[in-house]
Short mmCIF file of C-alpha atoms in Angstrom, two decimals:
data_model
loop_
_atom_site.label_atom_id
_atom_site.label_comp_id
_atom_site.label_asym_id
_atom_site.label_seq_id
_atom_site.Cartn_x
_atom_site.Cartn_y
_atom_site.Cartn_z
CA MET A 134 -61.36 -6.00 -63.43
CA LYS A 135 -59.09 -6.05 -66.48
CA LEU A 136 -56.62 -8.94 -66.55
CA LEU A 137 -53.70 -6.57 -67.13
CA THR A 138 -54.71 -4.54 -64.05
CA LEU A 139 -54.97 -7.69 -61.96
CA LEU A 140 -51.51 -8.80 -63.04
CA GLU A 141 -49.80 -5.51 -62.20
CA GLN A 142 -48.35 -6.71 -58.90
CA THR A 143 -47.43 -10.18 -60.12
CA GLY A 144 -44.11 -11.21 -61.67
CA HIS A 145 -45.16 -13.18 -64.76
CA SER A 146 -44.51 -14.20 -68.35
CA ILE A 147 -47.34 -13.99 -70.87
CA LEU A 148 -47.10 -16.98 -73.20
CA ASN A 149 -50.39 -16.47 -75.01
CA GLN A 150 -51.36 -12.81 -75.51
CA GLU A 151 -54.56 -13.37 -77.46
CA GLU A 152 -57.12 -10.74 -76.33
CA LEU A 153 -55.00 -10.03 -73.25
CA GLY A 154 -55.77 -6.33 -73.14
CA SER A 155 -59.52 -6.80 -73.38
CA ALA A 156 -59.84 -9.79 -71.03
CA GLU A 157 -62.26 -8.89 -68.22
CA ILE A 158 -61.98 -10.92 -65.03
CA THR A 159 -65.13 -11.38 -62.94
CA GLY A 160 -63.72 -13.81 -60.37
CA ILE A 161 -60.80 -16.08 -59.45
CA ASP A 162 -60.68 -19.76 -58.56
CA ALA A 163 -58.25 -22.66 -58.35
CA ASN A 164 -61.02 -25.27 -58.57
CA SER A 165 -62.09 -25.89 -62.17
CA ALA A 166 -65.48 -27.19 -60.95
CA LYS A 167 -66.29 -23.73 -59.55
CA ILE A 168 -65.27 -21.75 -62.63
CA LYS A 169 -67.92 -19.50 -64.15
CA PRO A 170 -67.75 -17.47 -67.38
CA GLY A 171 -65.27 -14.63 -66.99
CA CYS A 172 -63.26 -16.21 -64.17
CA LEU A 173 -59.48 -16.46 -63.98
CA PHE A 174 -58.39 -20.06 -63.38
CA VAL A 175 -55.19 -20.54 -61.37
CA ALA A 176 -53.63 -23.97 -61.91
CA ILE A 177 -51.81 -25.15 -58.77
CA SER A 178 -49.63 -28.23 -58.48
CA GLY A 179 -51.19 -29.65 -55.31
CA PHE A 180 -50.15 -32.43 -52.95
CA GLU A 181 -52.54 -34.95 -54.55
CA ARG A 182 -53.65 -33.36 -57.83
CA ASP A 183 -52.13 -31.08 -60.44
CA GLY A 184 -54.36 -28.16 -61.40
CA HIS A 185 -52.72 -28.01 -64.82
CA ASP A 186 -54.59 -31.22 -65.67
CA TYR A 187 -57.87 -29.32 -65.27
CA ILE A 188 -57.10 -26.31 -67.45
CA GLN A 189 -59.21 -27.52 -70.36
CA ASP A 190 -62.12 -28.22 -68.02
CA ALA A 191 -61.87 -24.65 -66.71
CA ILE A 192 -61.81 -23.25 -70.25
CA ASN A 193 -64.84 -25.34 -71.18
CA LYS A 194 -66.68 -23.77 -68.23
CA GLY A 195 -65.87 -20.25 -69.45
CA ALA A 196 -62.52 -19.30 -67.92
CA ALA A 197 -61.44 -15.98 -69.46
CA ALA A 198 -57.74 -16.60 -68.75
CA VAL A 199 -55.41 -19.08 -67.04
CA VAL A 200 -52.44 -18.73 -64.68
CA GLY A 201 -50.03 -21.63 -64.28
CA GLU A 202 -46.42 -22.70 -63.84
CA LYS A 203 -45.89 -24.75 -67.00
CA ASP A 204 -44.95 -23.64 -70.52
CA LEU A 205 -48.23 -23.79 -72.44
CA THR A 206 -48.70 -21.94 -75.74
CA ASP A 207 -51.66 -23.58 -77.45
CA LEU A 208 -54.56 -22.43 -75.28
CA PRO A 209 -57.54 -20.51 -76.75
CA VAL A 210 -57.46 -17.98 -73.88
CA PRO A 211 -54.68 -15.80 -72.45
CA TYR A 212 -52.20 -17.87 -70.43
CA VAL A 213 -49.84 -16.35 -67.85
CA ARG A 214 -46.90 -18.36 -66.56
CA VAL A 215 -45.63 -17.67 -63.04
CA ALA A 216 -42.94 -19.19 -60.84
CA ASN A 217 -45.31 -20.20 -58.03
CA SER A 218 -49.06 -20.50 -58.65
CA ARG A 219 -49.93 -20.90 -54.97
CA ASP A 220 -48.11 -17.69 -54.04
CA THR A 221 -49.61 -15.91 -57.03
CA LEU A 222 -53.16 -16.99 -56.17
CA ALA A 223 -53.00 -15.31 -52.77
CA ASN A 224 -51.59 -12.08 -54.22
CA LEU A 225 -54.14 -12.05 -57.05
CA ALA A 226 -56.94 -12.52 -54.52
CA ALA A 227 -55.64 -9.61 -52.41
CA HIS A 228 -55.45 -7.37 -55.50
CA PHE A 229 -58.86 -8.46 -56.80
CA TYR A 230 -60.51 -7.57 -53.46
CA ASP A 231 -58.46 -4.34 -53.14
CA TYR A 232 -56.28 -5.40 -50.19
CA PRO A 233 -59.05 -5.53 -47.55
CA SER A 234 -56.66 -6.18 -44.65
CA ARG A 235 -55.63 -2.53 -44.88
CA LYS A 236 -59.05 -1.31 -43.72
CA HIS A 237 -59.06 -3.34 -40.47
CA ILE A 238 -57.04 -3.58 -37.29
CA MET A 239 -55.46 -6.94 -38.17
CA ILE A 240 -54.28 -9.21 -35.35
CA GLY A 241 -52.58 -12.53 -36.18
CA ILE A 242 -51.87 -15.20 -33.56
CA THR A 243 -49.40 -18.03 -34.16
CA GLY A 244 -47.81 -20.70 -31.96
CA THR A 245 -48.37 -24.38 -31.23
CA ASN A 246 -50.79 -24.11 -28.32
CA GLY A 247 -53.15 -21.38 -27.13
CA LYS A 248 -54.10 -19.74 -30.43
CA THR A 249 -57.82 -20.45 -30.14
CA THR A 250 -58.16 -19.53 -26.47
CA THR A 251 -56.15 -16.34 -26.92
CA SER A 252 -58.22 -15.34 -29.96
CA PHE A 253 -61.54 -15.88 -28.13
CA MET A 254 -60.31 -13.98 -25.08
CA LEU A 255 -59.03 -11.13 -27.22
CA ARG A 256 -62.27 -10.89 -29.20
CA HIS A 257 -64.29 -10.79 -25.98
CA ILE A 258 -62.27 -8.06 -24.29
CA LEU A 259 -62.12 -5.94 -27.46
CA GLN A 260 -65.87 -6.20 -27.88
CA GLN A 261 -66.36 -5.24 -24.24
CA ALA A 262 -64.21 -2.18 -24.98
CA GLY A 263 -66.48 -1.19 -27.88
CA TYR A 264 -64.77 -2.75 -30.92
CA SER A 265 -66.60 -4.95 -33.41
CA CYS A 266 -64.43 -8.01 -34.12
CA ALA A 267 -64.22 -10.62 -36.85
CA LEU A 268 -62.66 -13.97 -35.97
CA PHE A 269 -60.91 -16.59 -38.09
CA GLY A 270 -59.93 -19.83 -36.41
CA THR A 271 -60.28 -23.49 -35.59
CA VAL A 272 -63.72 -23.42 -33.94
CA HIS A 273 -65.49 -21.14 -36.42
CA ASN A 274 -65.22 -17.92 -38.40
CA VAL A 275 -67.25 -14.86 -37.40
CA ILE A 276 -67.86 -12.00 -39.83
CA ASN A 277 -70.16 -9.05 -39.08
CA GLY A 278 -71.52 -10.96 -36.09
CA GLN A 279 -72.43 -14.03 -38.16
CA ALA A 280 -70.69 -17.36 -37.41
CA TYR A 281 -69.64 -19.69 -40.24
CA VAL A 282 -68.23 -23.21 -40.24
CA SER A 283 -64.44 -23.24 -40.26
CA LYS A 284 -62.82 -25.72 -42.67
CA ASN A 285 -59.22 -24.88 -41.76
CA THR A 286 -57.55 -22.92 -38.98
CA THR A 287 -56.42 -20.45 -41.66
CA PRO A 288 -58.83 -20.30 -44.64
CA ASP A 289 -57.68 -20.63 -48.25
CA PRO A 290 -56.59 -17.26 -49.73
CA LEU A 291 -59.65 -16.74 -51.93
CA GLU A 292 -62.11 -17.30 -49.09
CA LEU A 293 -59.97 -15.29 -46.70
CA GLN A 294 -59.71 -12.23 -48.94
CA ARG A 295 -63.42 -12.39 -49.83
CA LEU A 296 -64.46 -12.54 -46.19
CA LEU A 297 -62.09 -9.72 -45.25
CA ALA A 298 -63.65 -7.63 -48.03
CA GLU A 299 -67.16 -8.40 -46.75
CA SER A 300 -66.26 -7.64 -43.13
CA ARG A 301 -67.40 -4.32 -41.70
CA ASP A 302 -65.72 -5.13 -38.37
CA ASP A 303 -63.27 -2.76 -36.73
CA ALA A 304 -60.78 -5.52 -35.94
CA VAL A 305 -59.98 -8.95 -37.36
CA ILE A 306 -58.46 -11.60 -35.08
CA MET A 307 -56.93 -14.52 -36.94
CA GLU A 308 -55.35 -17.80 -35.88
CA VAL A 309 -52.33 -18.20 -38.16
CA SER A 310 -51.32 -21.83 -38.66
CA SER A 311 -47.94 -23.05 -39.87
CA HIS A 312 -49.71 -24.80 -42.75
CA GLY A 313 -51.38 -21.53 -43.72
CA LEU A 314 -48.02 -19.75 -43.74
CA SER A 315 -46.11 -22.44 -45.63
CA GLN A 316 -48.90 -22.81 -48.19
CA LYS A 317 -48.91 -19.05 -48.85
CA ARG A 318 -52.54 -18.51 -47.80
CA LEU A 319 -51.64 -15.20 -46.13
CA GLU A 320 -49.75 -13.52 -48.97
CA GLY A 321 -51.13 -10.02 -49.53
CA ILE A 322 -52.36 -9.68 -45.93
CA GLU A 323 -50.81 -7.11 -43.60
CA PHE A 324 -51.08 -7.24 -39.80
CA ASP A 325 -51.06 -4.48 -37.22
CA VAL A 326 -50.14 -6.89 -34.43
CA GLY A 327 -48.62 -10.37 -34.50
CA LEU A 328 -48.65 -12.69 -31.47
CA PHE A 329 -46.43 -15.71 -30.71
CA THR A 330 -47.70 -17.96 -27.92
CA ASN A 331 -45.16 -20.82 -27.77
CA LEU A 332 -43.57 -23.60 -29.80
CA ALA A 333 -43.79 -27.31 -29.01
CA HIS A 334 -43.31 -30.65 -30.76
CA GLU A 335 -46.06 -30.72 -33.42
CA HIS A 336 -46.52 -31.11 -37.20
CA LEU A 337 -43.03 -32.54 -37.67
CA ASP A 338 -44.49 -34.97 -40.19
CA TYR A 339 -45.02 -31.84 -42.30
CA HIS A 340 -42.15 -29.55 -41.29
CA ASN A 341 -39.48 -32.25 -40.70
CA THR A 342 -37.66 -30.49 -37.85
CA ILE A 343 -38.55 -28.18 -34.96
CA GLU A 344 -36.16 -25.60 -36.43
CA GLU A 345 -38.02 -25.63 -39.76
CA TYR A 346 -41.32 -25.37 -37.86
CA PHE A 347 -39.99 -22.29 -36.06
CA GLU A 348 -38.80 -20.70 -39.30
CA VAL A 349 -42.29 -21.04 -40.77
CA LYS A 350 -43.97 -19.64 -37.66
CA GLN A 351 -41.84 -16.51 -37.63
CA GLN A 352 -42.94 -15.67 -41.19
CA LEU A 353 -46.02 -14.03 -39.65
CA PHE A 354 -43.84 -11.15 -38.49
CA SER A 355 -42.64 -10.38 -42.02
CA LYS A 356 -46.27 -9.49 -42.78
CA LEU A 357 -46.58 -6.63 -40.29
CA LYS A 358 -47.73 -3.24 -41.52
CA GLN A 359 -45.36 -0.28 -41.28
CA GLY A 360 -45.07 0.32 -37.54
CA GLY A 361 -46.68 -3.03 -36.74
CA LYS A 362 -46.13 -4.59 -33.32
CA ALA A 363 -45.05 -8.04 -32.14
CA ILE A 364 -46.34 -9.56 -28.87
CA ILE A 365 -44.12 -12.45 -27.76
CA SER A 366 -44.42 -14.90 -24.88
CA THR A 367 -40.93 -15.60 -23.55
CA HIS A 368 -41.83 -18.68 -21.49
CA ASP A 369 -39.92 -20.98 -23.81
CA GLU A 370 -36.61 -20.73 -25.63
CA TRP A 371 -38.33 -20.20 -28.97
CA GLY A 372 -40.15 -17.10 -27.75
CA GLN A 373 -36.92 -15.71 -26.37
CA LYS A 374 -35.15 -16.43 -29.65
CA LEU A 375 -37.91 -14.86 -31.72
CA ALA A 376 -38.00 -11.70 -29.59
CA GLY A 377 -34.28 -11.24 -30.14
CA LEU A 378 -34.52 -11.80 -33.90
CA LEU A 379 -37.37 -9.33 -34.28
CA LYS A 380 -35.61 -6.67 -32.25
CA GLU A 381 -32.61 -7.03 -34.57
CA ARG A 382 -35.01 -6.22 -37.43
CA ASN A 383 -36.14 -3.06 -35.57
CA ILE A 384 -39.66 -4.39 -35.10
CA GLN A 385 -41.55 -3.08 -32.07
CA VAL A 386 -41.53 -6.04 -29.67
CA SER A 387 -43.45 -6.36 -26.41
CA THR A 388 -42.89 -9.45 -24.29
CA PHE A 389 -44.76 -11.32 -21.57
CA GLY A 390 -43.00 -13.65 -19.14
CA ARG A 391 -41.46 -14.01 -15.70
CA SER A 392 -38.34 -11.93 -16.28
CA PRO A 393 -38.15 -8.37 -14.92
CA MET A 394 -37.02 -7.43 -18.42
CA ASP A 395 -40.40 -8.39 -19.91
CA ASP A 396 -42.92 -5.65 -20.68
CA LEU A 397 -45.65 -7.56 -18.85
CA VAL A 398 -44.35 -9.63 -15.94
CA PHE A 399 -46.27 -12.55 -14.47
CA THR A 400 -46.09 -11.96 -10.72
CA SER A 401 -48.23 -14.61 -9.04
CA GLU A 402 -51.17 -16.97 -9.31
CA ASN A 403 -53.28 -16.52 -6.22
CA ASP A 404 -55.85 -19.18 -7.06
CA VAL A 405 -55.16 -21.36 -10.09
CA HIS A 406 -58.63 -22.91 -9.92
CA CYS A 407 -60.34 -19.56 -10.50
CA SER A 408 -57.41 -18.09 -12.44
CA ASN A 409 -56.95 -15.17 -10.09
CA PHE A 410 -53.52 -13.81 -10.88
CA GLU A 411 -51.34 -10.73 -10.85
CA VAL A 412 -49.09 -9.09 -13.45
CA THR A 413 -46.85 -6.05 -13.41
CA GLU A 414 -46.86 -3.49 -16.22
CA ASN A 415 -44.53 -0.48 -16.10
CA GLY A 416 -44.05 -0.99 -12.38
CA GLU A 417 -47.79 -1.08 -11.64
CA LYS A 418 -49.50 -4.27 -10.46
CA PHE A 419 -52.82 -5.45 -11.87
CA ARG A 420 -55.02 -8.27 -10.58
CA PHE A 421 -57.14 -10.44 -12.87
CA SER A 422 -60.01 -12.82 -12.22
CA MET A 423 -61.40 -15.36 -14.72
CA SER A 424 -63.79 -18.29 -14.52
CA ILE A 425 -61.58 -20.75 -16.44
CA PRO A 426 -58.67 -22.42 -14.59
CA GLY A 427 -55.11 -23.23 -15.52
CA LEU A 428 -51.69 -21.65 -15.77
CA HIS A 429 -51.85 -22.00 -19.56
CA ASN A 430 -55.01 -19.89 -19.59
CA ILE A 431 -53.28 -17.27 -17.44
CA TYR A 432 -50.59 -17.10 -20.12
CA ASN A 433 -53.22 -16.82 -22.86
CA ALA A 434 -55.07 -14.08 -20.98
CA SER A 435 -51.86 -12.13 -20.42
CA MET A 436 -51.06 -12.23 -24.14
CA ALA A 437 -54.56 -10.98 -24.96
CA TYR A 438 -54.28 -8.24 -22.33
CA LEU A 439 -50.92 -7.03 -23.63
CA THR A 440 -52.34 -6.91 -27.17
CA GLY A 441 -55.28 -4.81 -25.99
CA ARG A 442 -52.91 -2.41 -24.27
CA LYS A 443 -50.78 -2.03 -27.39
CA ILE A 444 -53.78 -1.02 -29.49
CA GLY A 445 -54.71 1.62 -26.92
CA ILE A 446 -57.32 0.15 -24.58
CA ASP A 447 -57.39 1.17 -20.91
CA SER A 448 -56.26 -1.46 -18.38
CA ALA A 449 -59.45 -1.24 -16.33
CA LYS A 450 -61.65 -2.01 -19.36
CA LEU A 451 -59.54 -5.03 -20.27
CA ILE A 452 -59.52 -6.44 -16.74
CA GLU A 453 -63.29 -6.06 -16.50
CA GLY A 454 -63.61 -7.85 -19.85
CA PHE A 455 -61.74 -10.89 -18.51
CA ARG A 456 -64.03 -11.04 -15.49
CA THR A 457 -67.02 -11.67 -17.79
CA PHE A 458 -65.29 -14.12 -20.12
CA LYS A 459 -67.13 -17.46 -20.04
CA GLY A 460 -64.83 -19.77 -21.99
CA ILE A 461 -64.49 -21.48 -25.37
CA PRO A 462 -66.25 -24.51 -26.87
CA GLY A 463 -63.96 -27.53 -26.58
CA ARG A 464 -61.23 -25.68 -24.68
CA PHE A 465 -61.17 -26.77 -21.03
CA GLU A 466 -64.94 -27.08 -21.34
CA MET A 467 -66.26 -28.35 -18.01
CA TYR A 468 -69.28 -30.61 -17.42
CA SER A 469 -71.03 -31.80 -14.28
CA HIS A 470 -71.12 -35.47 -13.26
CA GLN A 471 -73.72 -37.41 -11.26
CA LYS A 472 -71.17 -38.45 -8.61
CA ASP A 473 -69.70 -34.95 -8.15
CA ALA A 474 -66.71 -35.66 -10.34
CA THR A 475 -65.49 -33.05 -12.84
CA ALA A 476 -65.49 -33.81 -16.58
CA VAL A 477 -63.48 -31.74 -19.05
CA ILE A 478 -63.16 -31.67 -22.84
CA ASP A 479 -60.05 -30.05 -24.29
CA TYR A 480 -58.27 -29.84 -27.63
CA ALA A 481 -54.87 -30.68 -26.08
CA HIS A 482 -52.96 -32.82 -28.57
CA THR A 483 -49.30 -32.22 -27.77
CA ALA A 484 -47.10 -33.30 -24.86
CA ASP A 485 -46.78 -29.69 -23.74
CA ALA A 486 -50.56 -29.22 -23.72
CA PHE A 487 -51.03 -32.52 -21.86
CA GLU A 488 -48.71 -31.35 -19.11
CA TYR A 489 -50.58 -28.07 -18.65
CA ILE A 490 -54.05 -29.60 -18.56
CA LEU A 491 -53.12 -32.51 -16.30
CA LYS A 492 -51.32 -30.17 -13.91
CA THR A 493 -54.37 -27.91 -13.85
CA ALA A 494 -56.62 -30.81 -12.82
CA ARG A 495 -54.20 -31.78 -10.05
CA ASP A 496 -53.84 -28.17 -8.87
CA CYS A 497 -57.63 -27.93 -8.73
CA GLY A 498 -57.67 -30.80 -6.22
CA ALA A 499 -58.36 -33.85 -8.39
CA LYS A 500 -58.30 -37.02 -6.27
CA ARG A 501 -57.85 -39.21 -9.34
CA ILE A 502 -57.46 -38.29 -13.00
CA PHE A 503 -58.85 -40.43 -15.82
CA HIS A 504 -57.31 -39.30 -19.10
CA VAL A 505 -58.95 -40.39 -22.37
CA PHE A 506 -57.01 -39.65 -25.56
CA GLY A 507 -55.81 -41.11 -28.84
CA PHE A 508 -53.44 -40.52 -31.73
CA ARG A 509 -54.58 -39.35 -35.16
CA GLY A 510 -53.86 -41.70 -38.01
CA ASP A 511 -51.31 -40.67 -40.64
CA ARG A 512 -50.06 -37.78 -38.49
CA ASP A 513 -46.84 -36.92 -36.64
CA GLU A 514 -45.85 -40.14 -34.86
CA SER A 515 -42.69 -38.70 -33.33
CA LYS A 516 -44.63 -36.90 -30.58
CA ARG A 517 -46.60 -39.94 -29.39
CA THR A 518 -44.08 -41.47 -26.96
CA GLU A 519 -43.73 -38.24 -25.00
CA MET A 520 -47.51 -37.75 -24.93
CA MET A 521 -47.98 -41.26 -23.55
CA GLU A 522 -45.23 -40.80 -20.98
CA ILE A 523 -46.73 -37.56 -19.64
CA SER A 524 -50.26 -38.96 -19.50
CA SER A 525 -49.13 -42.12 -17.75
CA ARG A 526 -47.03 -40.18 -15.24
CA MET A 527 -49.48 -37.38 -14.45
CA SER A 528 -52.83 -39.22 -14.53
CA ASP A 529 -54.06 -42.15 -12.45
CA CYS A 530 -55.45 -43.97 -15.48
CA SER A 531 -54.75 -43.37 -19.17
CA ILE A 532 -57.39 -44.79 -21.50
CA LEU A 533 -56.01 -45.00 -25.03
CA THR A 534 -58.64 -44.80 -27.76
CA PHE A 535 -59.17 -43.80 -31.38
CA ASP A 536 -58.92 -40.26 -32.64
CA ASP A 537 -59.49 -39.65 -36.37
CA LEU A 538 -58.12 -42.68 -38.24
CA ASN A 539 -57.57 -40.69 -41.46
CA GLY A 540 -57.56 -43.83 -43.59
CA VAL A 541 -55.41 -45.97 -41.28
CA GLU A 542 -56.88 -49.47 -40.82
CA GLN A 543 -58.45 -50.07 -37.41
CA ASN A 544 -56.34 -53.17 -36.67
CA GLU A 545 -53.17 -51.28 -37.56
CA MET A 546 -54.07 -48.45 -35.17
CA ILE A 547 -54.99 -50.94 -32.41
CA ASP A 548 -51.56 -52.58 -32.74
CA GLU A 549 -49.90 -49.16 -32.50
CA LEU A 550 -51.90 -48.23 -29.40
CA LYS A 551 -51.08 -51.57 -27.75
CA ALA A 552 -47.38 -50.88 -28.22
CA TYR A 553 -47.64 -47.47 -26.55
CA LEU A 554 -49.77 -48.92 -23.75
CA GLN A 555 -47.18 -51.60 -23.03
CA SER A 556 -44.49 -48.94 -22.83
CA SER A 557 -46.37 -47.13 -20.05
CA GLY A 558 -45.78 -50.00 -17.60
CA LYS A 559 -48.80 -48.96 -15.51
CA GLU A 560 -51.42 -51.62 -14.90
CA ALA A 561 -54.24 -49.08 -14.53
CA ASP A 562 -53.81 -47.85 -18.12
CA MET A 563 -56.11 -49.47 -20.65
CA LEU A 564 -57.02 -49.65 -24.36
CA MET A 565 -60.56 -49.08 -25.65
CA PRO A 566 -60.62 -48.38 -29.42
CA ASP A 567 -64.22 -47.10 -29.49
CA ARG A 568 -63.91 -43.48 -28.38
CA THR A 569 -67.44 -43.17 -27.02
CA LEU A 570 -67.08 -46.35 -24.95
CA ALA A 571 -63.71 -45.18 -23.65
CA ILE A 572 -65.33 -41.96 -22.44
CA GLN A 573 -68.20 -43.97 -20.97
CA LYS A 574 -65.71 -46.17 -19.08
CA ALA A 575 -64.00 -43.15 -17.51
CA TRP A 576 -67.42 -41.72 -16.69
CA GLU A 577 -68.43 -44.90 -14.87
CA LEU A 578 -65.15 -45.22 -12.97
CA ALA A 579 -65.14 -41.65 -11.66
CA GLU A 580 -66.19 -40.91 -8.10
CA ALA A 581 -66.59 -37.72 -6.09
CA GLY A 582 -63.53 -35.49 -6.43
CA ASP A 583 -62.18 -37.31 -9.50
CA TRP A 584 -61.52 -35.62 -12.84
CA ILE A 585 -62.19 -36.99 -16.34
CA LEU A 586 -60.09 -35.35 -19.05
CA VAL A 587 -60.97 -36.12 -22.67
CA THR A 588 -58.43 -34.54 -24.99
CA GLY A 589 -57.52 -34.26 -28.65
CA LYS A 590 -60.68 -33.22 -30.45
CA GLY A 591 -62.22 -30.38 -28.48
CA SER A 592 -65.38 -29.28 -30.30
CA GLU A 593 -64.53 -31.15 -33.52
CA LYS A 594 -67.00 -33.63 -34.96
CA TYR A 595 -66.07 -37.31 -35.12
CA LYS A 596 -64.92 -38.54 -38.52
CA ASP A 597 -65.46 -42.20 -37.60
CA GLN A 598 -68.51 -44.11 -36.39
CA TYR A 599 -68.68 -45.33 -32.78
CA GLU A 600 -71.01 -47.39 -30.62
CA LEU A 601 -72.83 -44.62 -28.78
CA PRO A 602 -75.11 -42.30 -30.84
CA ALA A 603 -72.90 -39.22 -30.53
CA GLY A 604 -71.08 -37.12 -33.09
CA SER A 605 -68.50 -35.44 -30.84
CA ASP A 606 -66.95 -35.60 -27.39
CA GLN A 607 -69.40 -32.90 -26.33
CA GLU A 608 -72.37 -34.96 -27.50
CA THR A 609 -70.98 -38.04 -25.75
CA PHE A 610 -70.75 -36.14 -22.45
CA ARG A 611 -74.27 -34.79 -22.83
CA LEU A 612 -75.57 -38.27 -23.67
CA LEU A 613 -73.94 -39.80 -20.59
CA LEU A 614 -75.10 -36.98 -18.37
CA ASN A 615 -78.70 -37.25 -19.59
CA GLU A 616 -78.71 -41.05 -19.30
CA LYS A 617 -77.46 -40.95 -15.72
CA GLU A 618 -79.92 -38.22 -14.78
CA THR A 619 -82.75 -40.32 -16.23
CA VAL A 620 -81.64 -43.38 -14.24
CA ALA A 621 -81.37 -41.30 -11.07
CA THR A 622 -84.94 -40.09 -11.38
#
């Protein structure tokens, strides 16, 4: 593609016009180490490094032109100055790959909790209805039926646009993170449907205030296609606020909640353990049955159902799809236990998510709840007190342990955990820094009818080394289960 063609949609100033008209661009990258002859290098001022410091390296590797934010006039290749390189990169990528989001049914899901579960549910029921579906999210990315490792909840714009261009899927379901929105990874992407699940205390080390966090989240709905639809859960004040704001902008809004004014009304939960529940749509009642428990999963399922309805799928097909849904790796993932206890791994890492998962265990008849969790190093500390309070109040024993340290010294994290443990005031609560040994302790303490909840990492791999030979919470559970079965035989 000619450089001038690529730049058509980008506000820019050309500071070095040498061979501009003849410059042929064969690729785009913001990493100088990946530049190949003919590529356009986009210099981004990052959080740790400044891409402008690597311009010469990119040129040495064959960059045909450079985009950046600084005034540079002495480069041997065309240089284009823009106001925001990060924003420009995403738009250039969309243009380079010919705006691939326009060829798919694009569904974006944002919110603090429930994005992954909702996306997996939605993909399953759409596939059951005959749609092929790509998936972008925390657990993995799936394109044309092939799963790939996911590095971020929302991929970087170059990878995202490339994968969208490669996808032959009818629909694309994407978890949309606040980081992805604020870092402009989704510029140039247009959505047919945008979903908002909820908003809770999270990422305030990055967004500063809950109000700023909300403002970023609602940016998804400025990326809707002409006639695009918004699906909003009104269970919290932020969903109610967002629904009102979007209606003022004449966006088609459909809501799910408990109010008779909602488009899909939650009527009752007949059996929270099996997630048998009832909703009302246009005056007609529908009953659902799923294998995964919890009120939060009922909410997620209802959002997925409403989305399916808004893209034209029959109610009966959607309900049947939920009946065959088996669950998600690391999301309320249940394991057996040698003493007839129940063991669960979940990604819950906010106070709101703790409350839902602990309540679910109690509603399912847990005699005692052993809750194993930790706090990530160098992350939002303002949510920790509330998380500890909820765990201590709603479980019988909280076992504080390490999550990812992220460079924080072990002794420093231990001191922090001790302080939170002391604040709980419950003698049964304990501190075990080694995550695998903490899980093992809960496993050994549990008896028939008890529940073990291990939260925070879900299906993620451990970043730190622990005593037991396991690389994730899932592997730790399987190790303990196999060891106990071996002893029993």
